[in-house]
PDB file of C-alpha atoms in Angstrom:
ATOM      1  CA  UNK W  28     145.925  80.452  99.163  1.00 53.00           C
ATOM      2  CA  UNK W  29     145.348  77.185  97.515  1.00 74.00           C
ATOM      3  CA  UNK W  30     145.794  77.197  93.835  1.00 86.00           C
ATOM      4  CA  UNK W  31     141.634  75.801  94.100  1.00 87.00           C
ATOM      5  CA  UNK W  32     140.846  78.637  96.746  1.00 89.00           C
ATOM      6  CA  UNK W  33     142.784  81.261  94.459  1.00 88.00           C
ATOM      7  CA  UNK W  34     140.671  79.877  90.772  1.00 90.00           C
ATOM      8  CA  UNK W  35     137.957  80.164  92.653  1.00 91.00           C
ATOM      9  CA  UNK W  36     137.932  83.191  94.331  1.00 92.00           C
ATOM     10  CA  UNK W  37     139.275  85.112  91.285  1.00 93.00           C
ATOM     11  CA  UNK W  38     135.884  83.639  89.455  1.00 93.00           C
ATOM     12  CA  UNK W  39     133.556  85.031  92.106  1.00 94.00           C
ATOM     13  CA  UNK W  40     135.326  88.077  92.019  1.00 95.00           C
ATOM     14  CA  UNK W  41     135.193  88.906  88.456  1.00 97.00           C
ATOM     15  CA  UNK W  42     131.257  87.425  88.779  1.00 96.00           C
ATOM     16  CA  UNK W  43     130.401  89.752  91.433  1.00 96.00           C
ATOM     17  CA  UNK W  44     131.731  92.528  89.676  1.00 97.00           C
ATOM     18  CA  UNK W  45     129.808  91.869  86.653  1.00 97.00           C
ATOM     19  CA  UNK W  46     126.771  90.952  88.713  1.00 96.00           C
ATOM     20  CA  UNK W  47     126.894  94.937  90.083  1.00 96.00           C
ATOM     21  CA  UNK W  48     127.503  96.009  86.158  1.00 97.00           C
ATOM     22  CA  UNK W  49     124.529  94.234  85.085  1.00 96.00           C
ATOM     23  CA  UNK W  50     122.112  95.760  88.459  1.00 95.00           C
ATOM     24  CA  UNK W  51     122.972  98.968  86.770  1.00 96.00           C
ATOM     25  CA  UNK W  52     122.294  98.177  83.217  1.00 97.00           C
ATOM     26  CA  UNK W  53     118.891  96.429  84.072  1.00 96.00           C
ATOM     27  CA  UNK W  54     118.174 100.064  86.255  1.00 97.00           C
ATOM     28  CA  UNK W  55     118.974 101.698  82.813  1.00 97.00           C
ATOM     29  CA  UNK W  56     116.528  99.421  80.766  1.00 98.00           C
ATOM     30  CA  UNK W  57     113.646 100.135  83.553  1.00 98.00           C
ATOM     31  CA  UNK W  58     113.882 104.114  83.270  1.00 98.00           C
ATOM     32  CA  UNK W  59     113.831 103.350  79.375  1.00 98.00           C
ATOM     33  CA  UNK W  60     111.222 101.810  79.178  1.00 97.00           C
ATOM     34  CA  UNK W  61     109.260 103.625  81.918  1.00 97.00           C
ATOM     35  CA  UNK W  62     109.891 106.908  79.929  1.00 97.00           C
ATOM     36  CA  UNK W  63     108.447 105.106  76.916  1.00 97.00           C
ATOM     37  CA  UNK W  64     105.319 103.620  78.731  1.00 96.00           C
ATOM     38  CA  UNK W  65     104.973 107.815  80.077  1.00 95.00           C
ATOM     39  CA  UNK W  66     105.081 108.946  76.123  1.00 95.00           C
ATOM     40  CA  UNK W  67     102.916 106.955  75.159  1.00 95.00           C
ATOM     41  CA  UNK W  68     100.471 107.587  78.153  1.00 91.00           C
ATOM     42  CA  UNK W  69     100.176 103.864  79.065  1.00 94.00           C
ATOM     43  CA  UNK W  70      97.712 102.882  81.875  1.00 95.00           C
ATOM     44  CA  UNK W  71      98.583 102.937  85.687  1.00 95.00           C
ATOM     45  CA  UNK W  72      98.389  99.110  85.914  1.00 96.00           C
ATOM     46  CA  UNK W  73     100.805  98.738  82.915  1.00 96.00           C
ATOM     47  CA  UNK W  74     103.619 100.925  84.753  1.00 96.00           C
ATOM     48  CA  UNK W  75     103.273  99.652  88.057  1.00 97.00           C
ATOM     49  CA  UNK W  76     103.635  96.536  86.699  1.00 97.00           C
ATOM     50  CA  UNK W  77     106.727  97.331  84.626  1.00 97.00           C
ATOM     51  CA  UNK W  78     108.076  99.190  88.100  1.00 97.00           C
ATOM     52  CA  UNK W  79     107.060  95.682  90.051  1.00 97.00           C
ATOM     53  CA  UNK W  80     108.986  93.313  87.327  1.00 97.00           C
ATOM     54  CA  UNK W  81     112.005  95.092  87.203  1.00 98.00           C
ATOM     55  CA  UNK W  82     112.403  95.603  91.286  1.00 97.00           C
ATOM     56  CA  UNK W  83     111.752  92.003  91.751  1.00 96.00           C
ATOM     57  CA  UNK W  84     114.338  90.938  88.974  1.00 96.00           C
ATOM     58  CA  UNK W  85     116.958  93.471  90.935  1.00 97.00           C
ATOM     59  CA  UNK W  86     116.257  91.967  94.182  1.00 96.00           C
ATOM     60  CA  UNK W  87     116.808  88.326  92.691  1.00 94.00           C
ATOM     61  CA  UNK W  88     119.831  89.405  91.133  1.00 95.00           C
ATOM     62  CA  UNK W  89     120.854  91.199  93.671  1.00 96.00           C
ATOM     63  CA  UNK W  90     120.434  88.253  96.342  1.00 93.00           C
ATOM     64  CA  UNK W  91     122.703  85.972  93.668  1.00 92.00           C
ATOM     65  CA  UNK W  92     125.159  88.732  94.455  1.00 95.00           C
ATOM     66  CA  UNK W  93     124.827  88.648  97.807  1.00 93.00           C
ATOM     67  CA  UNK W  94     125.498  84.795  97.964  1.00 91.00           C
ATOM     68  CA  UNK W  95     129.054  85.495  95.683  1.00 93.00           C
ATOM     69  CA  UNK W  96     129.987  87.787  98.320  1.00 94.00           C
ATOM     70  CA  UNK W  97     129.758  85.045 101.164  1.00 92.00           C
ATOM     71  CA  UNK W  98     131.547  82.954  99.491  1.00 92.00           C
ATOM     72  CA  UNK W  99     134.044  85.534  98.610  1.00 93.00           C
ATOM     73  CA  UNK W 100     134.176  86.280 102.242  1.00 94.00           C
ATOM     74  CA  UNK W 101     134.382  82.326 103.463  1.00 92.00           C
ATOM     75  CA  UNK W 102     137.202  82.046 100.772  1.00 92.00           C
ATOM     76  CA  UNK W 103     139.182  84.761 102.370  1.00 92.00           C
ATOM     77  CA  UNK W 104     138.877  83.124 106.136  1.00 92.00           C
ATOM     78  CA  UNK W 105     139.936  80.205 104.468  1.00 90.00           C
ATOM     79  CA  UNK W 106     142.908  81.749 103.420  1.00 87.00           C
ATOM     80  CA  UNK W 107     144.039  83.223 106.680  1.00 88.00           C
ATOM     81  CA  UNK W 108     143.373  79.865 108.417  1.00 89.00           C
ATOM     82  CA  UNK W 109     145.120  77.760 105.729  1.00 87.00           C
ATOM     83  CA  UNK W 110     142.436  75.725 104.806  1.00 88.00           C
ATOM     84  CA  UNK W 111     141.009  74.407 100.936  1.00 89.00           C
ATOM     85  CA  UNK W 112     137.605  75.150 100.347  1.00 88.00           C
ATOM     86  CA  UNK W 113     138.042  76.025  96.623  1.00 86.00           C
ATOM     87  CA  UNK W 114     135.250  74.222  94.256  1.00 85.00           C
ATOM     88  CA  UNK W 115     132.497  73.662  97.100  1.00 84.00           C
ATOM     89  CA  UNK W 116     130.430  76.198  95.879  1.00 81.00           C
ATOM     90  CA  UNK W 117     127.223  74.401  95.361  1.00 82.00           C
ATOM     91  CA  UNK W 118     128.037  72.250  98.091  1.00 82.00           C
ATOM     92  CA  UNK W 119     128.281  75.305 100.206  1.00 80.00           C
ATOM     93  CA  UNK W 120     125.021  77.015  99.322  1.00 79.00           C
ATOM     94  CA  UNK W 121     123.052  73.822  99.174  1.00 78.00           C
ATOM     95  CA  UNK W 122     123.418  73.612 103.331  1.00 78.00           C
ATOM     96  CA  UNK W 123     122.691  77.406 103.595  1.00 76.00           C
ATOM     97  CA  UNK W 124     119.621  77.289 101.616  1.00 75.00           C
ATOM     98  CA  UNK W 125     116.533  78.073 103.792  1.00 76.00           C
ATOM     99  CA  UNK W 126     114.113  76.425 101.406  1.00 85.00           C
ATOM    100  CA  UNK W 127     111.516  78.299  99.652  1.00 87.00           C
ATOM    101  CA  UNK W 128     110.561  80.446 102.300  1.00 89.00           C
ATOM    102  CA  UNK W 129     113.985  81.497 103.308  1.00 86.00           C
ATOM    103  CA  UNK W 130     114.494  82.170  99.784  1.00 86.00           C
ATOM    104  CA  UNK W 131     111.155  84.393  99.169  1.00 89.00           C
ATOM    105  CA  UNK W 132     112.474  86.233 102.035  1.00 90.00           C
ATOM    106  CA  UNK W 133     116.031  86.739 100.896  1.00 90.00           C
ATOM    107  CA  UNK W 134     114.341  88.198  97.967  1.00 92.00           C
ATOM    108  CA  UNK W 135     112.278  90.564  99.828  1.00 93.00           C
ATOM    109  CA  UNK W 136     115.211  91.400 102.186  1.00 94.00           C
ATOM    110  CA  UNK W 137     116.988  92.980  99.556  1.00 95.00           C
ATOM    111  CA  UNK W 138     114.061  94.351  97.231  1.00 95.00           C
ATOM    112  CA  UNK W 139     114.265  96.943 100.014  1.00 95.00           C
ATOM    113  CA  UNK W 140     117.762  97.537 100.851  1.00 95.00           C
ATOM    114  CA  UNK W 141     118.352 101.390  99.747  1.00 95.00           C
ATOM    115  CA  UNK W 142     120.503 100.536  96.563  1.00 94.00           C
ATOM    116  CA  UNK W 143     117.738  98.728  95.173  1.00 96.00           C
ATOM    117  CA  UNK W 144     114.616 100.203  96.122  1.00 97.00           C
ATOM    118  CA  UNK W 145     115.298 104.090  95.551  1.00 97.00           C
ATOM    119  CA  UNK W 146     115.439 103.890  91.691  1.00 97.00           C
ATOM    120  CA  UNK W 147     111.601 102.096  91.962  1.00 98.00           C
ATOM    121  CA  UNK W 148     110.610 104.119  94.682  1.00 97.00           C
ATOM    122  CA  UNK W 149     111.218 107.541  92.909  1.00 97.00           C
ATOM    123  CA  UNK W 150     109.672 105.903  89.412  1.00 97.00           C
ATOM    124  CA  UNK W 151     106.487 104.920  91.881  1.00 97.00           C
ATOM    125  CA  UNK W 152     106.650 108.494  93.359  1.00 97.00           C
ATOM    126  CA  UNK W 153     106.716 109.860  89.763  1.00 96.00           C
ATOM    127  CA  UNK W 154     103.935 107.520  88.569  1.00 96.00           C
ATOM    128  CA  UNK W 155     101.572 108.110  91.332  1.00 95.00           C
ATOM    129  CA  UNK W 156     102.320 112.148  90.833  1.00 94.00           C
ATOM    130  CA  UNK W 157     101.932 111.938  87.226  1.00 90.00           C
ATOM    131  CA  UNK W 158      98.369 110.162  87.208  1.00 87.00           C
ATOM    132  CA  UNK W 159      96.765 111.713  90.362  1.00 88.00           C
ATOM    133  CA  UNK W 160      97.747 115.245  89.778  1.00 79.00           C
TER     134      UNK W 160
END
């Protein structure tokens, strides 16, 4: 591995990583403060919305993940064929980007992959039970 392939693959790593840390944390804050909009018997509208905010800030976050672990994975070929790709990261995204509409979808692809969407699933569940029963 190129001393530029190795820097930058031990960045992305560590990124990822912290990227997954942070999914979990913001998960955390949105069952807070869910709770908290339940005690204080806030309106439907408010906590859907809360629900909504937080799911689409995962998926973003989430999709920024997913684009670390491409490159993780294209530094990794690069290593087995011998080649330097280190420090292209921009470069590299900037001719995968779809354009606004690949990236509204990118979103919505993984707003409903299963590690995101069960924590605002069962917190939809639970509001819908709560206020209809």
């Amino acid at each position: 591995m190129t001393d530029r392939n190795q820097a930058e693959w031990l960045l992305q790593q560590q990124s990822y990583d912290q990227m997954e840390k942070q999914a979990l944390w913001l998960k955390v804050v949105a069952i807070v403060l869910w709770l908290w909009l339940v005690q204080t018997e806030s309106s439907l509208v408010l906590q859907l919305g809360l629900i909504g905010v937080f799911w689409l800030h995962e998926a973003i976050w989430k999709t920024q993940q997913s684009r670390t672990a491409d490159r993780l994975l294209a530094l990794e070929q690069a290593l087995s064929q011998g080649k330097d790709i280190g420090c292209q990261w921009h470069q590299s995204w900037l001719q995968q980007r779809g354009g606004a509409v690949g990236l509204v979808l990118s979103y919505l692809k993984h707003c409903f992959k299963p590690t995101v969407a069960i924590t605002y699933l069962v917190l939809l569940a639970a509001t819908f039970g709560r206020h209809f029963n």
